[in-house]
PDB file of C-alpha atoms and ligand atoms in Angstrom:
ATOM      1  CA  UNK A   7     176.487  98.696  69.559  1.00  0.00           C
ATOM      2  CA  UNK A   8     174.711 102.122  69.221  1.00  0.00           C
ATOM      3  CA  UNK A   9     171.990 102.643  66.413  1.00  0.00           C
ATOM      4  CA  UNK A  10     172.366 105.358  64.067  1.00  0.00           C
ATOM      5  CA  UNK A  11     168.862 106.549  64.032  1.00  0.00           C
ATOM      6  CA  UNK A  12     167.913 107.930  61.129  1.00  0.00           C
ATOM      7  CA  UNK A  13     164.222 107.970  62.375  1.00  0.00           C
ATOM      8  CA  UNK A  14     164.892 110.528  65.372  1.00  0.00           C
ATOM      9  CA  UNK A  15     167.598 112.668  63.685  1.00  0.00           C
ATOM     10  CA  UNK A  16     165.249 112.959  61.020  1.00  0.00           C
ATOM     11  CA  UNK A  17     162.442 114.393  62.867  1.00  0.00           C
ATOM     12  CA  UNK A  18     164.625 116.658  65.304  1.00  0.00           C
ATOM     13  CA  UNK A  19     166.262 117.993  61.493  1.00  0.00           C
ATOM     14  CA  UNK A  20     162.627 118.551  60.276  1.00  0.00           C
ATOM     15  CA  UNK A  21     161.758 120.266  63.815  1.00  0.00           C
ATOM     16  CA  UNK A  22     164.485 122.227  63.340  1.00  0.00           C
ATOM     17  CA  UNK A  23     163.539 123.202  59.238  1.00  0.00           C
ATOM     18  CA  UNK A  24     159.980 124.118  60.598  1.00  0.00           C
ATOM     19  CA  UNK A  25     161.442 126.490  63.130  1.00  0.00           C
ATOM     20  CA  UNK A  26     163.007 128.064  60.205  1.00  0.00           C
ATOM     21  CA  UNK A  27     159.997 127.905  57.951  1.00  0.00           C
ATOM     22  CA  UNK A  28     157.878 129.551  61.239  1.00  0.00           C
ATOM     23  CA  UNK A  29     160.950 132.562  61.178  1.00  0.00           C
ATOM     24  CA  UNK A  30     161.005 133.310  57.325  1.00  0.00           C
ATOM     25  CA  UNK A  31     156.785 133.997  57.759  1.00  0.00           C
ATOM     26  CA  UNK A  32     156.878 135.931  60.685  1.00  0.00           C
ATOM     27  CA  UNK A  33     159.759 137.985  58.837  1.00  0.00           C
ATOM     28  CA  UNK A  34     157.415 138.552  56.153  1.00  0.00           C
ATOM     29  CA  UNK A  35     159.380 136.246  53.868  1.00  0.00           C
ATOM     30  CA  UNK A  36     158.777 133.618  50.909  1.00  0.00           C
ATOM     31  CA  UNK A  37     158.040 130.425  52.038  1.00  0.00           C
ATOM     32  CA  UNK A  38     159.517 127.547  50.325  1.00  0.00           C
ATOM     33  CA  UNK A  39     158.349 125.251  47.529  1.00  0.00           C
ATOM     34  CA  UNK A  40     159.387 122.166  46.503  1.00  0.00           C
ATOM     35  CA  UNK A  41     157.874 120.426  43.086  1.00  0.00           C
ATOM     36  CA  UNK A  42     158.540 116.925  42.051  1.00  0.00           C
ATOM     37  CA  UNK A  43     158.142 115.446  38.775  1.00  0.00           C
ATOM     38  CA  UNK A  44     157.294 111.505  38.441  1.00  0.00           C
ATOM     39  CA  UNK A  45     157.269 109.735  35.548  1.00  0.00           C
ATOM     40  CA  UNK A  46     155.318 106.467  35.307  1.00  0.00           C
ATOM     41  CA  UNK A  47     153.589 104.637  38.078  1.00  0.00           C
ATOM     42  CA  UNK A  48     156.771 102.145  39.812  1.00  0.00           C
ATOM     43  CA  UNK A  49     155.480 101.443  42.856  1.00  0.00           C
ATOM     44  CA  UNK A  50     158.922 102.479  45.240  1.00  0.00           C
ATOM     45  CA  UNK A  51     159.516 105.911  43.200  1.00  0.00           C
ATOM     46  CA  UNK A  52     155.517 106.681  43.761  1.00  0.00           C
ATOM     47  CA  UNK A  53     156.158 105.917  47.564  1.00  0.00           C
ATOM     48  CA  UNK A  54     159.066 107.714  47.727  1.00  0.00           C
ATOM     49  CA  UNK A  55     157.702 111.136  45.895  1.00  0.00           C
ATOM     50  CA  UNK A  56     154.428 111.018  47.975  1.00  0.00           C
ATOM     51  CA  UNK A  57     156.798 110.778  51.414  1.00  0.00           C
ATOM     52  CA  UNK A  58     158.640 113.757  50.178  1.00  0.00           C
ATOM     53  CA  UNK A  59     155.166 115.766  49.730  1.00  0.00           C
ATOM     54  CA  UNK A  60     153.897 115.003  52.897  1.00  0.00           C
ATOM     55  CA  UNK A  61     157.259 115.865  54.412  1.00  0.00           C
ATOM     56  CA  UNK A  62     156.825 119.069  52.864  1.00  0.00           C
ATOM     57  CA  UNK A  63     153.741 119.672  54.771  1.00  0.00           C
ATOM     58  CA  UNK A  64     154.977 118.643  58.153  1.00  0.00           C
ATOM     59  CA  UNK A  65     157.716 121.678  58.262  1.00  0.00           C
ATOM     60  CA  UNK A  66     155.320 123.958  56.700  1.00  0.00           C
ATOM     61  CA  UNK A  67     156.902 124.493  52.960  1.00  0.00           C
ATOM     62  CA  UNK A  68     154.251 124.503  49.997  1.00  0.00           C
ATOM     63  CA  UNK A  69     155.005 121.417  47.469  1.00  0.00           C
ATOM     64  CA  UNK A  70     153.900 120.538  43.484  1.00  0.00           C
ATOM     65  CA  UNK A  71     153.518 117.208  42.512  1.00  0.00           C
ATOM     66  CA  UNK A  72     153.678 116.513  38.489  1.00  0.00           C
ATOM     67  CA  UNK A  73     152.517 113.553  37.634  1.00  0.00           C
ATOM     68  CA  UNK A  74     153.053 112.081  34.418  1.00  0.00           C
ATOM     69  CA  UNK A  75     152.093 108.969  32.490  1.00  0.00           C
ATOM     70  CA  UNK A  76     155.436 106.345  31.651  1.00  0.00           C
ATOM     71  CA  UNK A  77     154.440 107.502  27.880  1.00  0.00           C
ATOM     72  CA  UNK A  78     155.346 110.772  28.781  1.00  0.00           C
ATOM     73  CA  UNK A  79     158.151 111.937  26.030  1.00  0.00           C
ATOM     74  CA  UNK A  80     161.638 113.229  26.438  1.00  0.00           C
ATOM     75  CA  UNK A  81     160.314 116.367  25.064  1.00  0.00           C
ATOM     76  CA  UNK A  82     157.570 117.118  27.329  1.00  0.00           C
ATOM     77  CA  UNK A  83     159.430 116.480  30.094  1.00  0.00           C
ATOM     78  CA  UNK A  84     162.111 119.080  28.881  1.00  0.00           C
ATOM     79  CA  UNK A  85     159.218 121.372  28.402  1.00  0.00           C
ATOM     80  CA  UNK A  86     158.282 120.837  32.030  1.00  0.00           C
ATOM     81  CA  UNK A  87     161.560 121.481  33.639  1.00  0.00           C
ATOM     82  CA  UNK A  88     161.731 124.745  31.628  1.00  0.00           C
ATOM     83  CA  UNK A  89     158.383 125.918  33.766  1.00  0.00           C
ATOM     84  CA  UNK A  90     159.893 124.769  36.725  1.00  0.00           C
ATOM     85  CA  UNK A  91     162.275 126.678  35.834  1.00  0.00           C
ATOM     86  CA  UNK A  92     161.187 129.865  35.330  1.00  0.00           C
ATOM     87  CA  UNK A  93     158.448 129.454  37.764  1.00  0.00           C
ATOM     88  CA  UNK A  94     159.644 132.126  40.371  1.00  0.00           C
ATOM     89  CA  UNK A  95     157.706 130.678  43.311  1.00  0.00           C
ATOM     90  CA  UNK A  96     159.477 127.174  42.780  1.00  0.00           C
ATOM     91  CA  UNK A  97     162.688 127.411  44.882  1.00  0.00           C
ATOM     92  CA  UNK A  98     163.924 123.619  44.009  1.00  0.00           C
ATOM     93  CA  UNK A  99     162.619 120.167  42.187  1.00  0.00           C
ATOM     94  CA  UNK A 100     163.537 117.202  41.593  1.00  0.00           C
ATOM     95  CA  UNK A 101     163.037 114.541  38.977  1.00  0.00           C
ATOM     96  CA  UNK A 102     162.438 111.011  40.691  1.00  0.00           C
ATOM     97  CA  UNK A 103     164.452 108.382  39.536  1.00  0.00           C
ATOM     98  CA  UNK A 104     164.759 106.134  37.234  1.00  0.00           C
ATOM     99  CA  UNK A 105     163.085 107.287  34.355  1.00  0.00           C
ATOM    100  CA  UNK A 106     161.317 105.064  31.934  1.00  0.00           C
ATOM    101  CA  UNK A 107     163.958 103.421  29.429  1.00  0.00           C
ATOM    102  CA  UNK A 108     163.087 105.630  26.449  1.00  0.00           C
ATOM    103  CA  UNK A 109     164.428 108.962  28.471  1.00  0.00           C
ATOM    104  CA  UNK A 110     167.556 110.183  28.636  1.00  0.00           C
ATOM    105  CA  UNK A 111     168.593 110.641  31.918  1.00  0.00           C
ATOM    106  CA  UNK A 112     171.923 113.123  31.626  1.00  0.00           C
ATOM    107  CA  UNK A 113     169.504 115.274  28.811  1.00  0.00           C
ATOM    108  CA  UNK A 114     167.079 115.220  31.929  1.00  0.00           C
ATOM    109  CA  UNK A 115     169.339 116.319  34.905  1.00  0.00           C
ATOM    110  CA  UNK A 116     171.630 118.798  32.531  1.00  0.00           C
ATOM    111  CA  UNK A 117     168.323 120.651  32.161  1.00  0.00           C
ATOM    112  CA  UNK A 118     167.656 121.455  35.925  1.00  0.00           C
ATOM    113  CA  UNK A 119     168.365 125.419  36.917  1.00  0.00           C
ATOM    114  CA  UNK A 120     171.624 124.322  39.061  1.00  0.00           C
ATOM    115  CA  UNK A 121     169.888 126.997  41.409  1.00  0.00           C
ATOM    116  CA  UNK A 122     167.306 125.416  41.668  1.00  0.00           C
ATOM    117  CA  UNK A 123     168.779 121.763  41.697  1.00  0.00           C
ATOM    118  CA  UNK A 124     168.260 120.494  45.267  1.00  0.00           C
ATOM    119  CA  UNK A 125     169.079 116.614  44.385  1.00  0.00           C
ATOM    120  CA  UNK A 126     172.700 118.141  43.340  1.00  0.00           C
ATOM    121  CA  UNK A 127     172.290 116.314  40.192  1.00  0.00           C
ATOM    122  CA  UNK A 128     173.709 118.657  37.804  1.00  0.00           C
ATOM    123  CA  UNK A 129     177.208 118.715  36.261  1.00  0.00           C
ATOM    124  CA  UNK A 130     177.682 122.349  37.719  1.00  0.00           C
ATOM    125  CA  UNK A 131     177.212 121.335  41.677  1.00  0.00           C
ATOM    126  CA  UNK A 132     178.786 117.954  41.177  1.00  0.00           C
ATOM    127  CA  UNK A 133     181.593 120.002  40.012  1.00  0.00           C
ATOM    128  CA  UNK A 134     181.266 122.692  42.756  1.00  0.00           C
ATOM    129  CA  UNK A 135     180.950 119.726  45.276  1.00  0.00           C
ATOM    130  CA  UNK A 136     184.082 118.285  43.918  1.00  0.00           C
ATOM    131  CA  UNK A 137     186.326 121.527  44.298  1.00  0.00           C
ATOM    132  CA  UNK A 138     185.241 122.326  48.020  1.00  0.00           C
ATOM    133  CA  UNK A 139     182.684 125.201  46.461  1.00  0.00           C
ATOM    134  CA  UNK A 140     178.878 125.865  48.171  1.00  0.00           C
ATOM    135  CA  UNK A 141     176.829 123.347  46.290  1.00  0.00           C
ATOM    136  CA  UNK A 142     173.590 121.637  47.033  1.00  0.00           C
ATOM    137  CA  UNK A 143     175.006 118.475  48.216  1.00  0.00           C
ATOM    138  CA  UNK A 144     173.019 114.983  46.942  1.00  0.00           C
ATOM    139  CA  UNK A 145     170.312 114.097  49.310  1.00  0.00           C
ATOM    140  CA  UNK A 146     171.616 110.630  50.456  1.00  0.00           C
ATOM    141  CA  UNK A 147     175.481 111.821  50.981  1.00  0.00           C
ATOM    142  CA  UNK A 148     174.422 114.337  52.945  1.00  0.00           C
ATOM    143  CA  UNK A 149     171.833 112.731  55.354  1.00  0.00           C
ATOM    144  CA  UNK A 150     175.062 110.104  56.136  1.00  0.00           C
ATOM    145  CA  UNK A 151     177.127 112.733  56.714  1.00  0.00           C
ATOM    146  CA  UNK A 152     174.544 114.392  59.074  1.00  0.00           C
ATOM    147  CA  UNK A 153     174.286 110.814  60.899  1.00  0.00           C
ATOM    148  CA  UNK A 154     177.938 110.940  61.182  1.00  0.00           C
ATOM    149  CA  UNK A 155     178.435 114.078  62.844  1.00  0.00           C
ATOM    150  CA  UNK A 156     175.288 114.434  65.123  1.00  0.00           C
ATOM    151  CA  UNK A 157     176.402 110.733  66.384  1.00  0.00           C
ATOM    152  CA  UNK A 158     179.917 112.464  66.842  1.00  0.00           C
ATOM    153  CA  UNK A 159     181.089 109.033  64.460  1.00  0.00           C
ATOM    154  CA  UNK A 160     185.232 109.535  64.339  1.00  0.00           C
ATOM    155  CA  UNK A 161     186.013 109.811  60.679  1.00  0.00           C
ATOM    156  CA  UNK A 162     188.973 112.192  60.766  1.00  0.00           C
ATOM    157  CA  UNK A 163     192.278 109.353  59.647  1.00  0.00           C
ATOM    158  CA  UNK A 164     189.776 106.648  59.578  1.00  0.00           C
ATOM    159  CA  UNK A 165     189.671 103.976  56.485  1.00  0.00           C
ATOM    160  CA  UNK A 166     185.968 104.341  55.085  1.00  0.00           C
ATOM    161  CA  UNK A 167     185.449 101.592  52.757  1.00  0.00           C
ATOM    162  CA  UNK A 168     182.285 102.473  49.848  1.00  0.00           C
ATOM    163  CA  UNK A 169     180.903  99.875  48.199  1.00  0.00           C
ATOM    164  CA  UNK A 170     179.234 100.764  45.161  1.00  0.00           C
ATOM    165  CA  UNK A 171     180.496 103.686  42.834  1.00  0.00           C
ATOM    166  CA  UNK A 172     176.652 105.364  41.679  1.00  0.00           C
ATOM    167  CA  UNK A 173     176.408 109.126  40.484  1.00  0.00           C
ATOM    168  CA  UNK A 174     173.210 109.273  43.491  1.00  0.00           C
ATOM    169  CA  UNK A 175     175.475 107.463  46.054  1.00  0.00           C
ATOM    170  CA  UNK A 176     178.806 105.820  46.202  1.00  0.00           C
ATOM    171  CA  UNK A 177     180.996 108.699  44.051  1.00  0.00           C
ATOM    172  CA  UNK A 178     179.894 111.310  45.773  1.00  0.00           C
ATOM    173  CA  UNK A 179     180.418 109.706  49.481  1.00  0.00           C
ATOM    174  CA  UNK A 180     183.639 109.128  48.304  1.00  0.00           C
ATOM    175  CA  UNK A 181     184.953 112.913  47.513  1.00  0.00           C
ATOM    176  CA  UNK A 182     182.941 114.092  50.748  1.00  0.00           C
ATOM    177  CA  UNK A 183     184.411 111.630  53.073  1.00  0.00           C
ATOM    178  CA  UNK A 184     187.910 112.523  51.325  1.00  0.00           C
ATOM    179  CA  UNK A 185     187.592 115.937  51.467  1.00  0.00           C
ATOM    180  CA  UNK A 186     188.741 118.574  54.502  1.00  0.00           C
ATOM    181  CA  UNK A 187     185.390 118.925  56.186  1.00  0.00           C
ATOM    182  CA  UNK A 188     183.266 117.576  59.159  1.00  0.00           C
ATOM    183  CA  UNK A 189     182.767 113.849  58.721  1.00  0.00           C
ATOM    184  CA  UNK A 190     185.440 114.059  56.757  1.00  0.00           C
ATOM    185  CA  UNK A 191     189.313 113.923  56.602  1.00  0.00           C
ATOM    186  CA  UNK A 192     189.255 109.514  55.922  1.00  0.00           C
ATOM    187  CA  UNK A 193     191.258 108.045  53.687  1.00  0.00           C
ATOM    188  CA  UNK A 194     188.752 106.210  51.378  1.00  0.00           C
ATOM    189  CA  UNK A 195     188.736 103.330  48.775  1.00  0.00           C
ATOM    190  CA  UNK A 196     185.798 102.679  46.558  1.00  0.00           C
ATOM    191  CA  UNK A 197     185.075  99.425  45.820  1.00  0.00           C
ATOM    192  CA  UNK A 198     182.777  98.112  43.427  1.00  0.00           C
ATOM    193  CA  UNK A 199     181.696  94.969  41.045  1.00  0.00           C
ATOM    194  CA  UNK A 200     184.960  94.805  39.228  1.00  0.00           C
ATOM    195  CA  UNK A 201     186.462  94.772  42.829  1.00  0.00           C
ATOM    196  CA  UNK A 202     188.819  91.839  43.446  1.00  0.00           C
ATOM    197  CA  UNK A 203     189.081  90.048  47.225  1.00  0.00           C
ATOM    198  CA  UNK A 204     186.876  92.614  48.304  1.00  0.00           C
ATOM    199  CA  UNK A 205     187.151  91.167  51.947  1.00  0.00           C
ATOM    200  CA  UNK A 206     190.580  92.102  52.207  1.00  0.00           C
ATOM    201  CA  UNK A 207     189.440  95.696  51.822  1.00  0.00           C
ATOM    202  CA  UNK A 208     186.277  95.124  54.231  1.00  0.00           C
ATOM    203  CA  UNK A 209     188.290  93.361  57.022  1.00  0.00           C
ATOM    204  CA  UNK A 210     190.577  96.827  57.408  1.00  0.00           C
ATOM    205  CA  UNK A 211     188.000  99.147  57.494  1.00  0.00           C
ATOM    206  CA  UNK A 212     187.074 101.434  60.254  1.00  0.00           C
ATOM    207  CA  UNK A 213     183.613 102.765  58.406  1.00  0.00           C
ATOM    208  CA  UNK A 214     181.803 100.415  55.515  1.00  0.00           C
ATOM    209  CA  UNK A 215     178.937 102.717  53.312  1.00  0.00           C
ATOM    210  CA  UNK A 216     177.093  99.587  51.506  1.00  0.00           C
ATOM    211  CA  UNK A 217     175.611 100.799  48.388  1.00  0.00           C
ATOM    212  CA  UNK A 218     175.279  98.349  46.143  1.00  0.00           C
ATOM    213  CA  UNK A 219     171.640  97.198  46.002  1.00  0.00           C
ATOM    214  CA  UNK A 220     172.569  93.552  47.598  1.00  0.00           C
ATOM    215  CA  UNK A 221     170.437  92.157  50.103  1.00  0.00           C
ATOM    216  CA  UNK A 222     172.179  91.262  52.637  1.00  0.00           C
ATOM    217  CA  UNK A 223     175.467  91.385  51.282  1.00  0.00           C
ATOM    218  CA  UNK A 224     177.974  92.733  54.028  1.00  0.00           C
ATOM    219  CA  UNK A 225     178.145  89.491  56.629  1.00  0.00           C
ATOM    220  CA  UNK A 226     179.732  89.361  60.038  1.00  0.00           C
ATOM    221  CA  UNK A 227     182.922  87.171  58.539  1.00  0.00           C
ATOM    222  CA  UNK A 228     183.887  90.349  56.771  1.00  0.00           C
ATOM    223  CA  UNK A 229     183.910  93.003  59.149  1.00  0.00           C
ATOM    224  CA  UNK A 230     186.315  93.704  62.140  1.00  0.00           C
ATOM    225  CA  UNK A 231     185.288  93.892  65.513  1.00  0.00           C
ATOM    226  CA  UNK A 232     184.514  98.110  66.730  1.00  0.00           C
ATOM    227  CA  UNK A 233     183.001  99.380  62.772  1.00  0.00           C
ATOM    228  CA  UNK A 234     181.156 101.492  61.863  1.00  0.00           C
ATOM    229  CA  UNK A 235     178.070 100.530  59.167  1.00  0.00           C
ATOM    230  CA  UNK A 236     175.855 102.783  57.270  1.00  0.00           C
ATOM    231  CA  UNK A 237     173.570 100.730  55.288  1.00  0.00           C
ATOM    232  CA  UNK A 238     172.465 102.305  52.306  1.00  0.00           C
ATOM    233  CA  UNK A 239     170.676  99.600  50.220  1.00  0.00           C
ATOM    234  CA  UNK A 240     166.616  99.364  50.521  1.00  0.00           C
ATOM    235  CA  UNK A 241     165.415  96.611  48.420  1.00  0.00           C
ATOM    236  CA  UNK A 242     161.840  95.134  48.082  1.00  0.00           C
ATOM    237  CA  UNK A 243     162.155  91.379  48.730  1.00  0.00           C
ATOM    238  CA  UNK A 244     159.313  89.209  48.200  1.00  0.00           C
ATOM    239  CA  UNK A 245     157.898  88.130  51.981  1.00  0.00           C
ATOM    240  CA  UNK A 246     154.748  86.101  51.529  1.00  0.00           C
ATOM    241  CA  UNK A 247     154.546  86.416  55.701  1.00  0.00           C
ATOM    242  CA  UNK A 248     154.574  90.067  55.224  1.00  0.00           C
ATOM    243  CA  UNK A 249     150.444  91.688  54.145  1.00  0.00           C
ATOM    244  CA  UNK A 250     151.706  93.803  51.670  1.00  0.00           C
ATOM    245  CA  UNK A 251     153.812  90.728  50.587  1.00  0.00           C
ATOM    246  CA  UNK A 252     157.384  91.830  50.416  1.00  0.00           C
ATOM    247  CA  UNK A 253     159.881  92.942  53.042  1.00  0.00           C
ATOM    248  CA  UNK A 254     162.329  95.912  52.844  1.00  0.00           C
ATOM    249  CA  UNK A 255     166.027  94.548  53.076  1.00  0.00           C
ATOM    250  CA  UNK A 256     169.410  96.099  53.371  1.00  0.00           C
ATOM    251  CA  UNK A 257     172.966  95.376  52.454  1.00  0.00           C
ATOM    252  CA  UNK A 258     173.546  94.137  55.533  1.00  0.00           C
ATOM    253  CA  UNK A 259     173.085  90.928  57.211  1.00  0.00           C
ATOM    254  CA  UNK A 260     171.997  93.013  60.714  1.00  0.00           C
ATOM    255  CA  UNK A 261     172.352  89.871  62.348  1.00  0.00           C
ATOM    256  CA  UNK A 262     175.870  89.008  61.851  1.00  0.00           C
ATOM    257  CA  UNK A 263     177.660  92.604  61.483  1.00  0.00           C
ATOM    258  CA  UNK A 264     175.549  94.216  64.201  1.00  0.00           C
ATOM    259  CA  UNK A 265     176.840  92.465  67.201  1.00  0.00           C
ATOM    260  CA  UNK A 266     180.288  93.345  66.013  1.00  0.00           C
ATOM    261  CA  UNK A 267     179.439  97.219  65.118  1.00  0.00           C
ATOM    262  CA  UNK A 268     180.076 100.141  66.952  1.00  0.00           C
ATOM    263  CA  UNK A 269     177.541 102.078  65.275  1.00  0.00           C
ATOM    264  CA  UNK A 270     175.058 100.588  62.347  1.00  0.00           C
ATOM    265  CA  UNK A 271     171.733 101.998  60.805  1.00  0.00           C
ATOM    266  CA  UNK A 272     169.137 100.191  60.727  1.00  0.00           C
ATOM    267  CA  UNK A 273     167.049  99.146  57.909  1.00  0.00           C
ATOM    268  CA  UNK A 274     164.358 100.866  57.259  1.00  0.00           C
ATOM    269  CA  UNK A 275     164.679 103.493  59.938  1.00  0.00           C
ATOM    270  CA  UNK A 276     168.527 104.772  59.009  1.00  0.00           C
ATOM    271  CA  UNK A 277     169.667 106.429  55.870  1.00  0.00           C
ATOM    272  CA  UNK A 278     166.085 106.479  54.389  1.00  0.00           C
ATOM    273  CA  UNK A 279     164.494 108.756  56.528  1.00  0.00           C
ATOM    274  CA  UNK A 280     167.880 111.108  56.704  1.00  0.00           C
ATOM    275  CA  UNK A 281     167.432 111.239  52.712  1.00  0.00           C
ATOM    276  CA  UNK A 282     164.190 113.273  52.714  1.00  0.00           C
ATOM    277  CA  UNK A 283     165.459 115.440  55.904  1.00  0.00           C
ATOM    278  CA  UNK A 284     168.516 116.590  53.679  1.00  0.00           C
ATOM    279  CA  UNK A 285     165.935 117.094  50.267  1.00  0.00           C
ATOM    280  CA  UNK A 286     164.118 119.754  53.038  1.00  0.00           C
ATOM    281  CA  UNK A 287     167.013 121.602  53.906  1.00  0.00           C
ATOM    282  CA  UNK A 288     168.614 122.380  50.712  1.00  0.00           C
ATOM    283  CA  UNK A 289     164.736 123.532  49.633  1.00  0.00           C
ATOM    284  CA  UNK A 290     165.061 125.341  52.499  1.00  0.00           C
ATOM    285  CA  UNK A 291     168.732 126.749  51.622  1.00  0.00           C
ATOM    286  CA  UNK A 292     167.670 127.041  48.124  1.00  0.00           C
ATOM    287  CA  UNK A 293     164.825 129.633  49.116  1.00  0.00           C
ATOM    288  CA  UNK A 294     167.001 131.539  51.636  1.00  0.00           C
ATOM    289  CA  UNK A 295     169.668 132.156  49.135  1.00  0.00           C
ATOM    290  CA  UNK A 296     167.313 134.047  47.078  1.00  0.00           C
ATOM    291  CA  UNK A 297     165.998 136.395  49.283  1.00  0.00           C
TER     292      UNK A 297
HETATM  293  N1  GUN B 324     165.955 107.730  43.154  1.00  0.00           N
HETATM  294  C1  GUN B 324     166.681 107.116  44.117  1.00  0.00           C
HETATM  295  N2  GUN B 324     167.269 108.037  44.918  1.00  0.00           N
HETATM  296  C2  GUN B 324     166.899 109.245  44.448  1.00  0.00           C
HETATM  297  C3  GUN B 324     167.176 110.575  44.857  1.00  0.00           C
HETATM  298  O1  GUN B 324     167.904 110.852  45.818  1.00  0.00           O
HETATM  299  N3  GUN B 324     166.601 111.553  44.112  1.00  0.00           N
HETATM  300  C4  GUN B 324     165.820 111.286  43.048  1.00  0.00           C
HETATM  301  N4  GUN B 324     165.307 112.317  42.366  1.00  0.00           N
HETATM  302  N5  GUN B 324     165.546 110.076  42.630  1.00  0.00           N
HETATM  303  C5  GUN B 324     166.079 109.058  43.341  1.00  0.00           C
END
């Protein structure tokens, strides 16, 4: 069993994006900003958007935190992304998710300069990202498909099995994995809550993406022996062992499915980690495309 590390690949990507960030300064060039809006004060969005700041700083690119109360209106928030917008020194944002109940999430996303979109959120580089076009590729996809290929993972005629069919997630994994490309070329089936004997389509595959929010959902019964795993889910469960008293759980039962894995990623330390690597680099692609 090999571990997909999202840890290391993650810091030899951002060694990599700071190399690049050192180049465009000596070169006289912009360097790049990324802003972040957060709405409200839940506690796993907060930890995510401040690891994405201080990622920012490691490789060297100027970020903008917005920070704004869970009262915040739909309006004001529209008002916001228009000054992101047109702010020319802002190469991408993002708008953590989810938003508080009384937002409306598509109005939100559909107002994002596509340019400028480096979640690949809106309509216009899902669409691009459907048809094979230069897109900014969603953060998660992308940091799997990174694992994939730097672990020189086999996809090419392979069954991938995704659980879970999310816009962030599980659809676009999917059309990547589907499409001619590297760590791509499978033949993929999406399965999801409405799936029926779901172990029948677990026990044939060669590559299992679990991203359905389940604890420790994929067992060892339902895997064959050589698979690959990539363990999306990161859920808080309550620990009261654990100081800060919960514990950060995957999909997968480790235990059970690792011994019979070729390759698995850990949780945390696997796709998490790859996620804000891939948010860098398409700030970083976003600012080099407009110079
Ligand atoms: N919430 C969970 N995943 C993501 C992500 O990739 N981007 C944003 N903006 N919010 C998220």
């Amino acid at each position: 069993m090999i571990l997909l590390d999202g840890k290391k690949t993650s810091a030899d990507l951002k060694v990599e994006i700071a190399e690049s960030v050192k180049k465009l300064k000596t070169e006289g060039k912009k360097t790049p900003h990324l802003a972040a809006i957060l709405v409200g004060t839940d506690g796993a969005s907060m930890t995510y958007v401040n690891a994405k700041v201080k990622a920012c700083e490691l490789v060297g690119f100027n970020s903008t935190l917005i920070d704004l109360p869970e009262e915040t209106s739909e309006e004001t928030l529209l008002k916001e992304i228009q000054n992101l917008n047109n702010n020319n020194d802002i190469d991408g944002f993002i708008i953590q998710l989810p938003l508080p109940k009384h937002i409306n999430e598509q109005n939100v996303l559909m107002a994002v300069n596509p340019d400028k979109d480096v979640d690949g959120f809106h309509p216009t580089n899902v669409g691009k990202m459907t048809l094979d076009l230069p897109s900014f590729l969603p953060a998660t996809p992308f940091g799997i498909l990174e694992l994939l290929e730097r672990y020189n993972v086999e996809t090419s005629g392979k069954h991938v099995v995704v659980i879970g069919r999310s816009h962030i997630v599980g659809r676009p994994m999917s059309i990547l994995m589907s499409q001619k490309r590297p760590a791509g070329n499978a033949t993929v089936t999406v399965a999801h809550s409405r799936t029926k004997n779901l172990k029948e389509f677990t026990l044939q595959a060669d590559i299992i993406i679990a991203a359905l929010g389940i604890p420790e959902f994929l067992t060892g019964d339902m895997i064959k022996d050589g698979v690959t795993i990539i363990d999306v889910g990161i859920t808080r469960v309550e620990d009261a062992t654990k100081k800060r008293g919960y514990r950060l759980a995957g999909d997968v039962d480790f235990k059970s499915v690792s011994p019979k894995s070729a390759f698995i990623t850990p949780v945390p330390g696997g796709v998490g980690p790859m996620t804000i690597a891939m948010l860098l680099k398409n700030t970083l692609l976003a600012c080099e495309r407009k110079s």
